[in-house]
Amino acid sequence: MLSSFVAIFSRHRHLHLPPSSSARHFLSAASLPNSSPTSSKLRSKYSFTPPPSLKPRINPNPPDPKPPKPRYRPPSSLDRGGQPAAVSDLPFDFRFSYSESSPTVRPIGLREPKYSPFGPGRLDRLWTGVCAPVVDPRRGSQEDERKLREKRREMWAKIQGVPLTDAERNALVERCQRHKTKRQINLGRDGLTHNMLIVIHDHWKHTEVVRIKCMGVPTVNMKNLCSHLEEKTFGKVIHIHGGFLVLYRGRNYDRKKIPEIPLMLWKPHEPVYPRLIKTTIEGLSIEETKEMRKRGLAVPVLTKLAKNGYYASLVPMVRDAFLTDELVRIDCGGLPKSDYRKIGCKLKDLVPCILVTFAKEQIVVWRGKDYKPPNNGDDFLLPDREPFDNNDDDEAGPPPKEDECLMRFYDGVLNVIGNNASSPRHPHHCSNSITHPTARA
């Protein structure tokens, strides 16, 4: 057996294999002869066709393709897509705030370019940086202003119609009480703004009257606020109680006939106005001005203003204080700086007075050298009860004067005292004595 193995080994020892054959497996595909291509020959050799069940079905009437969704645009995009500019026939200039801005005061500069807050190409009026005037200022005239005033007056009279009676007014006011409805518009430091006109008309779609709560700076001059409300909304203020107003829309009100009110997209920057407080007070030297400011911060406080309070009695208080004092100080601790600066600007025009300083959150005003109390002081105040139409009290004649009322009061008091003195007193009866507030005990 060993000899046969040696013979086989000696027979094949001179056989030379290729160098790569040792690395291949004897059953590998490389060692097999060339095979046929991998593609099948059934389709070409036997003419095979798939059955109808396997053929793709093509609809002869394909449906309309779904339109593609529009590309997303952020909300700040102002492209109107070729729409024309809005046209509004409202007979007044468009401003951000109507009650807190005055067309008679001209700014000395702008804080931004004249970009219209209504959006580019969205309104047919030119933005001047302060307002969008109804009449082009380059071609306007006094005659145009007079026509606009007449148009506003005619629109207001047409919408209001026949005046309300006392019974109708009381019924409408009762409908606006807190226990009746929660609908309310809050009017804050910006006053009557342009977009608030849209809010008021939206409320008038559901009810004839709307309750407005006034707070903060605009309440210093409530008469001005009420006049702007009536002029810009063509409504009528039928009730005033503190900071609450009831605004009536009118008998002939029709929202479809009201001209379009464009939406103001953002709040424009306030322009630059002249300084309220200058380095020196007019008529005084630098040393006298410094001494007055130092003395003004030391005088007793007239009143302290609360944040978002009701300031309608502030102007009469300052006028009364000027009858005896030269300087008046008002504590504005906790109020924003812009608020008490606006209050000081209003006091300057309404009292009138001279602003001394705003230092340390205080408003210090000076009555001036030749101060004279205003003769029309009562015209500024709103009476407790407005002289509404169809008032039954008008038939009784004009109200008695203040002196006559005091005389009647003291006559009644003296009669009561005389009757008590002539009648026997009860053992536990206490005599009431009327003493003047300034009399000493």
Short mmCIF file of C-alpha atoms in Angstrom, two decimals:
data_model
loop_
_atom_site.label_atom_id
_atom_site.label_comp_id
_atom_site.label_asym_id
_atom_site.label_seq_id
_atom_site.Cartn_x
_atom_site.Cartn_y
_atom_site.Cartn_z
CA MET A 1 0.00 0.00 0.00
CA LEU A 2 2.83 2.32 0.80
CA SER A 3 4.48 1.48 -2.46
CA SER A 4 1.31 2.34 -4.47
CA PHE A 5 1.06 5.77 -2.77
CA VAL A 6 4.68 6.54 -3.58
CA ALA A 7 4.08 5.57 -7.20
CA ILE A 8 1.07 7.94 -7.55
CA PHE A 9 2.97 10.82 -5.93
CA SER A 10 5.97 10.34 -8.18
CA ARG A 11 3.68 10.24 -11.24
CA HIS A 12 2.10 13.70 -10.52
CA ARG A 13 5.03 15.56 -8.97
CA HIS A 14 6.10 17.01 -12.33
CA LEU A 15 2.57 18.44 -13.02
CA HIS A 16 2.70 22.31 -12.98
CA LEU A 17 -0.57 24.05 -12.07
CA PRO A 18 -1.31 27.72 -12.89
CA PRO A 19 -0.54 30.08 -10.04
CA SER A 20 -4.15 31.13 -9.59
CA SER A 21 -5.64 27.68 -9.58
CA SER A 22 -4.60 27.02 -6.02
CA ALA A 23 -6.72 30.00 -4.79
CA ARG A 24 -9.92 28.82 -6.46
CA HIS A 25 -12.42 26.31 -5.27
CA PHE A 26 -12.85 23.37 -7.52
CA LEU A 27 -16.63 23.99 -7.72
CA SER A 28 -16.38 27.75 -8.34
CA ALA A 29 -18.08 29.30 -11.36
CA ALA A 30 -14.76 30.42 -12.80
CA SER A 31 -13.68 26.82 -13.31
CA LEU A 32 -16.87 25.99 -15.29
CA PRO A 33 -17.15 26.52 -19.03
CA ASN A 34 -18.80 29.69 -20.41
CA SER A 35 -22.53 29.64 -19.57
CA SER A 36 -25.47 31.27 -21.39
CA PRO A 37 -26.32 34.99 -20.75
CA THR A 38 -28.40 35.82 -17.70
CA SER A 39 -31.30 37.32 -19.68
CA SER A 40 -34.24 35.01 -20.33
CA LYS A 41 -35.00 33.94 -23.91
CA LEU A 42 -38.66 33.10 -23.30
CA ARG A 43 -40.02 36.42 -24.67
CA SER A 44 -37.87 36.40 -27.83
CA LYS A 45 -37.81 32.65 -28.55
CA TYR A 46 -41.39 31.67 -27.68
CA SER A 47 -43.22 35.04 -28.31
CA PHE A 48 -44.61 35.18 -24.77
CA THR A 49 -47.22 37.89 -24.03
CA PRO A 50 -48.66 38.57 -20.56
CA PRO A 51 -52.37 37.95 -20.00
CA PRO A 52 -54.80 40.95 -19.95
CA SER A 53 -55.08 40.73 -16.19
CA LEU A 54 -51.41 41.66 -15.89
CA LYS A 55 -51.47 44.56 -18.37
CA PRO A 56 -51.60 48.12 -16.83
CA ARG A 57 -55.00 49.73 -17.27
CA ILE A 58 -54.95 53.23 -18.78
CA ASN A 59 -58.01 55.43 -18.15
CA PRO A 60 -59.12 56.97 -21.46
CA ASN A 61 -60.62 59.97 -19.57
CA PRO A 62 -58.07 60.87 -16.93
CA PRO A 63 -59.28 63.28 -14.17
CA ASP A 64 -57.98 66.80 -13.99
CA PRO A 65 -54.78 66.94 -12.01
CA LYS A 66 -55.02 68.49 -8.56
CA PRO A 67 -53.81 72.08 -8.68
CA PRO A 68 -50.56 72.54 -6.80
CA LYS A 69 -50.72 74.27 -3.44
CA PRO A 70 -49.57 77.88 -3.50
CA ARG A 71 -46.12 78.49 -2.23
CA TYR A 72 -45.98 79.51 1.42
CA ARG A 73 -45.61 83.22 2.07
CA PRO A 74 -45.07 84.67 5.54
CA PRO A 75 -47.84 86.85 7.01
CA SER A 76 -45.65 89.92 6.58
CA SER A 77 -45.86 89.64 2.82
CA LEU A 78 -47.63 92.71 1.45
CA ASP A 79 -48.02 91.60 -2.15
CA ARG A 80 -51.63 92.26 -3.19
CA GLY A 81 -51.35 90.12 -6.32
CA GLY A 82 -52.29 92.91 -8.70
CA GLN A 83 -55.35 94.10 -6.75
CA PRO A 84 -56.09 97.83 -6.99
CA ALA A 85 -55.57 100.16 -4.04
CA ALA A 86 -58.46 100.57 -1.61
CA VAL A 87 -60.52 103.74 -1.98
CA SER A 88 -62.17 105.26 1.12
CA ASP A 89 -64.60 108.19 1.02
CA LEU A 90 -64.40 108.99 4.73
CA PRO A 91 -64.21 112.79 5.04
CA PHE A 92 -61.29 113.03 7.45
CA ASP A 93 -57.55 112.41 7.54
CA PHE A 94 -56.33 108.97 8.61
CA ARG A 95 -54.08 109.00 11.67
CA PHE A 96 -52.87 106.39 14.11
CA SER A 97 -54.47 108.25 17.03
CA TYR A 98 -57.16 110.88 16.54
CA SER A 99 -57.59 112.07 20.12
CA GLU A 100 -53.88 112.15 21.07
CA SER A 101 -52.56 114.02 18.04
CA SER A 102 -53.19 117.57 16.91
CA PRO A 103 -53.07 118.66 13.26
CA THR A 104 -52.06 122.17 14.36
CA VAL A 105 -48.74 121.02 15.88
CA ARG A 106 -46.15 120.45 13.16
CA PRO A 107 -43.29 118.01 13.84
CA ILE A 108 -39.69 119.02 13.29
CA GLY A 109 -38.58 115.64 11.93
CA LEU A 110 -39.45 112.00 11.23
CA ARG A 111 -37.97 108.89 12.83
CA GLU A 112 -38.44 106.69 9.75
CA PRO A 113 -39.00 107.00 6.01
CA LYS A 114 -42.50 107.78 4.83
CA TYR A 115 -43.68 104.17 4.68
CA SER A 116 -47.46 104.00 4.75
CA PRO A 117 -48.69 101.89 7.73
CA PHE A 118 -51.55 100.71 5.50
CA GLY A 119 -49.05 98.85 3.31
CA PRO A 120 -47.49 99.77 -0.03
CA GLY A 121 -50.11 100.18 -2.72
CA ARG A 122 -53.03 99.31 -0.43
CA LEU A 123 -54.51 102.81 -0.05
CA ASP A 124 -55.10 105.57 -2.56
CA ARG A 125 -53.95 108.27 -0.10
CA LEU A 126 -50.47 109.64 0.30
CA TRP A 127 -48.77 109.09 3.67
CA THR A 128 -47.02 112.24 4.87
CA GLY A 129 -45.24 110.62 7.82
CA VAL A 130 -47.94 111.83 10.23
CA CYS A 131 -51.27 111.20 8.52
CA ALA A 132 -52.94 110.19 5.26
CA PRO A 133 -54.87 113.36 4.29
CA VAL A 134 -58.14 113.09 2.42
CA VAL A 135 -57.10 116.09 0.30
CA ASP A 136 -53.68 116.20 -1.30
CA PRO A 137 -51.75 118.82 0.74
CA ARG A 138 -50.02 120.03 -2.42
CA ARG A 139 -53.35 120.95 -4.05
CA GLY A 140 -55.59 121.52 -1.01
CA SER A 141 -57.24 124.79 -0.05
CA GLN A 142 -59.41 126.29 2.67
CA GLU A 143 -62.47 125.72 0.50
CA ASP A 144 -61.82 121.97 0.51
CA GLU A 145 -61.59 121.95 4.30
CA ARG A 146 -64.92 123.76 4.57
CA LYS A 147 -66.58 121.26 2.22
CA LEU A 148 -65.23 118.36 4.28
CA ARG A 149 -66.67 119.84 7.49
CA GLU A 150 -70.06 120.22 5.83
CA LYS A 151 -69.90 116.66 4.52
CA ARG A 152 -69.11 115.30 7.99
CA ARG A 153 -71.99 117.27 9.48
CA GLU A 154 -74.42 116.04 6.83
CA MET A 155 -73.36 112.40 7.23
CA TRP A 156 -73.71 112.62 11.01
CA ALA A 157 -77.20 114.17 10.81
CA LYS A 158 -78.33 111.65 8.18
CA ILE A 159 -77.20 108.64 10.22
CA GLN A 160 -78.56 109.90 13.55
CA GLY A 161 -82.02 110.79 12.26
CA VAL A 162 -84.68 111.83 14.77
CA PRO A 163 -83.19 112.53 18.24
CA LEU A 164 -83.77 109.99 21.00
CA THR A 165 -86.34 110.60 23.69
CA ASP A 166 -85.47 110.28 27.36
CA ALA A 167 -87.26 106.93 27.60
CA GLU A 168 -85.38 105.51 24.62
CA ARG A 169 -82.08 106.80 25.90
CA ASN A 170 -82.62 105.32 29.36
CA ALA A 171 -83.55 101.96 27.84
CA LEU A 172 -80.40 101.90 25.71
CA VAL A 173 -78.20 102.91 28.64
CA GLU A 174 -79.75 100.21 30.82
CA ARG A 175 -78.96 97.66 28.13
CA CYS A 176 -75.25 98.55 28.41
CA GLN A 177 -74.93 98.09 32.17
CA ARG A 178 -72.43 95.58 33.52
CA HIS A 179 -75.08 93.21 34.80
CA LYS A 180 -76.68 93.16 31.35
CA THR A 181 -73.78 92.61 28.98
CA LYS A 182 -70.05 92.02 29.01
CA ARG A 183 -69.42 93.68 25.65
CA GLN A 184 -66.99 96.52 26.18
CA ILE A 185 -64.23 98.39 24.35
CA ASN A 186 -61.21 99.47 26.37
CA LEU A 187 -59.63 102.78 25.38
CA GLY A 188 -56.11 103.22 26.75
CA ARG A 189 -53.14 105.55 26.54
CA ASP A 190 -53.20 105.72 22.73
CA GLY A 191 -56.71 107.17 22.78
CA LEU A 192 -59.06 106.71 19.84
CA THR A 193 -56.93 104.84 17.29
CA HIS A 194 -57.74 104.21 13.64
CA ASN A 195 -58.32 100.46 13.99
CA MET A 196 -60.66 101.12 16.93
CA LEU A 197 -63.13 102.56 14.43
CA ILE A 198 -63.38 99.11 12.85
CA VAL A 199 -63.91 97.53 16.28
CA ILE A 200 -66.74 99.95 17.10
CA HIS A 201 -68.53 99.25 13.82
CA ASP A 202 -68.12 95.50 14.42
CA HIS A 203 -69.88 95.91 17.78
CA TRP A 204 -72.64 97.92 16.14
CA LYS A 205 -73.44 94.95 13.90
CA HIS A 206 -74.94 93.17 16.92
CA THR A 207 -76.28 96.00 19.10
CA GLU A 208 -77.30 99.65 18.83
CA VAL A 209 -75.03 100.89 21.59
CA VAL A 210 -71.53 100.05 22.76
CA ARG A 211 -69.90 100.64 26.14
CA ILE A 212 -66.43 102.20 26.09
CA LYS A 213 -64.16 102.28 29.14
CA CYS A 214 -61.65 105.14 29.01
CA MET A 215 -58.45 104.94 31.05
CA GLY A 216 -55.17 106.78 31.30
CA VAL A 217 -53.93 109.84 29.45
CA PRO A 218 -56.97 110.47 27.17
CA THR A 219 -59.23 111.04 30.20
CA VAL A 220 -57.48 114.35 30.96
CA ASN A 221 -59.66 115.94 28.27
CA MET A 222 -62.88 113.95 28.05
CA LYS A 223 -64.64 116.58 25.99
CA ASN A 224 -62.05 116.26 23.24
CA LEU A 225 -62.35 112.46 23.36
CA CYS A 226 -66.14 112.52 23.04
CA SER A 227 -66.02 114.95 20.12
CA HIS A 228 -63.57 112.72 18.23
CA LEU A 229 -65.71 109.65 18.90
CA GLU A 230 -68.78 111.35 17.46
CA GLU A 231 -66.93 112.87 14.52
CA LYS A 232 -65.03 109.75 13.39
CA THR A 233 -67.72 107.10 14.02
CA PHE A 234 -70.79 109.29 13.19
CA GLY A 235 -72.35 108.08 16.46
CA LYS A 236 -73.50 109.96 19.54
CA VAL A 237 -72.44 109.77 23.18
CA ILE A 238 -75.70 109.37 25.11
CA HIS A 239 -74.33 108.62 28.59
CA ILE A 240 -71.21 109.54 30.56
CA HIS A 241 -70.37 108.20 33.99
CA GLY A 242 -66.77 108.63 35.04
CA GLY A 243 -64.62 106.86 32.49
CA PHE A 244 -67.53 104.92 30.98
CA LEU A 245 -69.21 106.13 27.80
CA VAL A 246 -72.21 104.77 25.92
CA LEU A 247 -71.97 105.39 22.18
CA TYR A 248 -75.16 105.15 20.12
CA ARG A 249 -74.94 104.28 16.42
CA GLY A 250 -78.02 106.22 15.18
CA ARG A 251 -81.52 105.47 13.93
CA ASN A 252 -80.59 105.28 10.24
CA TYR A 253 -77.35 103.36 10.70
CA ASP A 254 -76.54 100.89 7.91
CA ARG A 255 -73.12 99.25 7.93
CA LYS A 256 -73.25 98.62 4.18
CA LYS A 257 -73.57 102.34 3.50
CA ILE A 258 -70.63 103.34 5.70
CA PRO A 259 -67.51 104.00 3.58
CA GLU A 260 -64.75 101.42 3.77
CA ILE A 261 -62.32 101.79 6.68
CA PRO A 262 -58.88 100.44 5.65
CA LEU A 263 -56.91 98.44 8.18
CA MET A 264 -53.71 99.94 9.57
CA LEU A 265 -51.16 97.13 9.57
CA TRP A 266 -48.67 98.51 12.08
CA LYS A 267 -48.13 101.42 14.43
CA PRO A 268 -46.00 104.13 12.81
CA HIS A 269 -43.18 105.75 14.73
CA GLU A 270 -44.07 109.03 16.36
CA PRO A 271 -42.45 112.04 14.68
CA VAL A 272 -40.03 114.33 16.48
CA TYR A 273 -41.70 117.32 18.15
CA PRO A 274 -40.09 120.35 19.82
CA ARG A 275 -38.88 119.92 23.37
CA LEU A 276 -41.49 120.43 26.06
CA ILE A 277 -39.00 121.65 28.67
CA LYS A 278 -36.25 123.93 27.49
CA THR A 279 -32.98 124.74 29.21
CA THR A 280 -34.33 128.00 30.58
CA ILE A 281 -37.92 129.03 31.21
CA GLU A 282 -39.06 131.91 29.06
CA GLY A 283 -38.57 135.18 30.91
CA LEU A 284 -36.18 133.74 33.53
CA SER A 285 -32.43 133.42 33.72
CA ILE A 286 -30.52 130.16 34.13
CA GLU A 287 -30.06 130.68 37.88
CA GLU A 288 -33.74 131.54 38.37
CA THR A 289 -34.76 128.47 36.37
CA LYS A 290 -32.57 126.17 38.49
CA GLU A 291 -33.91 127.71 41.69
CA MET A 292 -37.52 127.31 40.53
CA ARG A 293 -37.00 123.64 39.63
CA LYS A 294 -35.42 122.98 42.99
CA ARG A 295 -38.25 124.79 44.77
CA GLY A 296 -40.90 123.02 42.67
CA LEU A 297 -39.71 119.57 43.72
CA ALA A 298 -40.03 120.64 47.38
CA VAL A 299 -43.60 121.98 47.33
CA PRO A 300 -46.37 119.73 48.73
CA VAL A 301 -47.91 117.24 46.33
CA LEU A 302 -51.26 118.28 44.91
CA THR A 303 -52.29 114.72 44.00
CA LYS A 304 -50.83 111.34 43.09
CA LEU A 305 -51.82 109.79 39.78
CA ALA A 306 -52.50 106.07 39.58
CA LYS A 307 -51.56 104.02 36.55
CA ASN A 308 -54.39 103.77 33.99
CA GLY A 309 -56.56 105.96 36.19
CA TYR A 310 -59.26 108.52 35.49
CA TYR A 311 -57.77 112.03 35.30
CA ALA A 312 -60.75 114.18 34.26
CA SER A 313 -60.58 116.26 37.46
CA LEU A 314 -56.87 117.03 37.12
CA VAL A 315 -57.21 120.27 35.14
CA PRO A 316 -59.76 121.84 37.56
CA MET A 317 -57.56 120.85 40.50
CA VAL A 318 -54.53 122.59 39.00
CA ARG A 319 -56.58 125.69 38.17
CA ASP A 320 -57.88 125.90 41.72
CA ALA A 321 -54.39 125.40 43.14
CA PHE A 322 -53.05 128.28 41.02
CA LEU A 323 -55.42 130.65 42.82
CA THR A 324 -53.25 130.41 45.93
CA ASP A 325 -49.96 128.76 44.91
CA GLU A 326 -47.44 129.69 42.27
CA LEU A 327 -46.02 126.18 41.75
CA VAL A 328 -47.91 122.89 41.63
CA ARG A 329 -46.38 119.43 41.87
CA ILE A 330 -48.12 116.23 40.75
CA ASP A 331 -46.72 112.85 41.80
CA CYS A 332 -46.56 110.38 38.88
CA GLY A 333 -44.64 107.59 40.57
CA GLY A 334 -45.11 104.27 38.75
CA LEU A 335 -46.37 105.80 35.50
CA PRO A 336 -44.47 105.30 32.23
CA LYS A 337 -42.38 108.27 31.21
CA SER A 338 -44.35 108.78 28.01
CA ASP A 339 -47.61 108.94 30.00
CA TYR A 340 -46.73 111.77 32.34
CA ARG A 341 -45.01 113.67 29.54
CA LYS A 342 -48.27 113.55 27.57
CA ILE A 343 -50.21 114.61 30.68
CA GLY A 344 -47.86 117.57 31.12
CA CYS A 345 -48.34 118.56 27.49
CA LYS A 346 -52.12 118.52 27.95
CA LEU A 347 -51.91 120.58 31.15
CA LYS A 348 -49.79 123.14 29.32
CA ASP A 349 -52.58 123.77 26.81
CA LEU A 350 -55.67 123.27 28.99
CA VAL A 351 -54.81 125.06 32.25
CA PRO A 352 -52.74 126.93 30.75
CA CYS A 353 -49.40 126.82 32.54
CA ILE A 354 -45.63 126.56 32.04
CA LEU A 355 -43.87 123.22 32.45
CA VAL A 356 -40.92 123.37 34.85
CA THR A 357 -39.57 119.82 35.11
CA PHE A 358 -40.36 116.10 34.81
CA ALA A 359 -37.55 115.01 37.14
CA LYS A 360 -38.04 112.18 39.66
CA GLU A 361 -41.37 111.14 38.10
CA GLN A 362 -42.94 114.47 39.06
CA ILE A 363 -44.83 117.05 37.01
CA VAL A 364 -44.01 120.56 38.22
CA VAL A 365 -45.90 123.42 36.57
CA TRP A 366 -45.70 127.18 37.06
CA ARG A 367 -48.61 129.53 36.58
CA GLY A 368 -46.44 132.33 35.15
CA LYS A 369 -45.82 135.93 36.12
CA ASP A 370 -49.11 137.46 35.00
CA TYR A 371 -51.53 134.63 35.68
CA LYS A 372 -55.23 135.21 35.12
CA PRO A 373 -57.82 132.47 35.73
CA PRO A 374 -59.50 131.44 32.47
CA ASN A 375 -62.96 132.85 31.98
CA ASN A 376 -64.19 129.82 30.03
CA GLY A 377 -63.18 127.29 32.65
CA ASP A 378 -66.65 125.76 32.81
CA ASP A 379 -66.60 125.01 29.08
CA PHE A 380 -63.86 122.43 29.61
CA LEU A 381 -65.81 120.33 32.12
CA LEU A 382 -68.51 117.87 31.18
CA PRO A 383 -71.65 118.34 33.30
CA ASP A 384 -72.93 115.52 35.46
CA ARG A 385 -75.96 115.24 33.23
CA GLU A 386 -75.64 116.08 29.56
CA PRO A 387 -78.37 118.30 28.04
CA PHE A 388 -79.78 115.51 25.89
CA ASP A 389 -82.57 116.07 23.41
CA ASN A 390 -86.22 116.27 24.45
CA ASN A 391 -85.36 116.99 28.06
CA ASP A 392 -88.49 117.54 30.13
CA ASP A 393 -86.60 119.77 32.55
CA ASP A 394 -86.16 122.48 29.90
CA GLU A 395 -89.74 123.68 30.42
CA ALA A 396 -88.97 124.66 34.00
CA GLY A 397 -86.69 127.47 32.82
CA PRO A 398 -82.96 128.00 33.35
CA PRO A 399 -81.35 126.55 36.48
CA PRO A 400 -80.93 128.92 39.44
CA LYS A 401 -77.62 130.60 39.98
CA GLU A 402 -75.12 129.37 42.54
CA ASP A 403 -75.75 132.29 44.92
CA GLU A 404 -79.50 131.67 44.87
CA CYS A 405 -78.96 127.99 45.68
CA LEU A 406 -76.76 128.85 48.66
CA MET A 407 -79.29 131.37 49.97
CA ARG A 408 -82.09 128.82 49.75
CA PHE A 409 -79.93 126.24 51.53
CA TYR A 410 -79.04 128.54 54.44
CA ASP A 411 -82.66 129.75 54.73
CA GLY A 412 -83.79 126.15 55.06
CA VAL A 413 -81.13 125.44 57.68
CA LEU A 414 -82.13 128.48 59.74
CA ASN A 415 -85.79 127.48 59.62
CA VAL A 416 -84.92 124.00 60.87
CA ILE A 417 -82.84 125.43 63.72
CA GLY A 418 -85.64 127.84 64.68
CA ASN A 419 -88.23 125.08 64.74
CA ASN A 420 -86.00 122.90 66.92
CA ALA A 421 -85.44 125.74 69.37
CA SER A 422 -89.17 126.46 69.79
CA SER A 423 -90.16 122.81 70.22
CA PRO A 424 -89.47 120.79 73.44
CA ARG A 425 -86.44 118.56 73.07
CA HIS A 426 -86.24 114.88 73.81
CA PRO A 427 -83.92 113.99 76.69
CA HIS A 428 -81.69 112.03 74.29
CA HIS A 429 -81.93 114.57 71.46
CA CYS A 430 -78.59 115.95 70.24
CA SER A 431 -78.50 119.42 68.71
CA ASN A 432 -76.75 119.57 65.36
CA SER A 433 -74.63 122.66 64.82
CA ILE A 434 -73.48 123.71 61.36
CA THR A 435 -69.94 125.02 61.45
CA HIS A 436 -67.96 126.45 58.60
CA PRO A 437 -65.04 124.21 57.69
CA THR A 438 -62.56 126.99 58.42
CA ALA A 439 -64.06 127.96 61.80
CA ARG A 440 -62.18 126.91 64.91
CA ALA A 441 -63.76 124.79 67.60
#
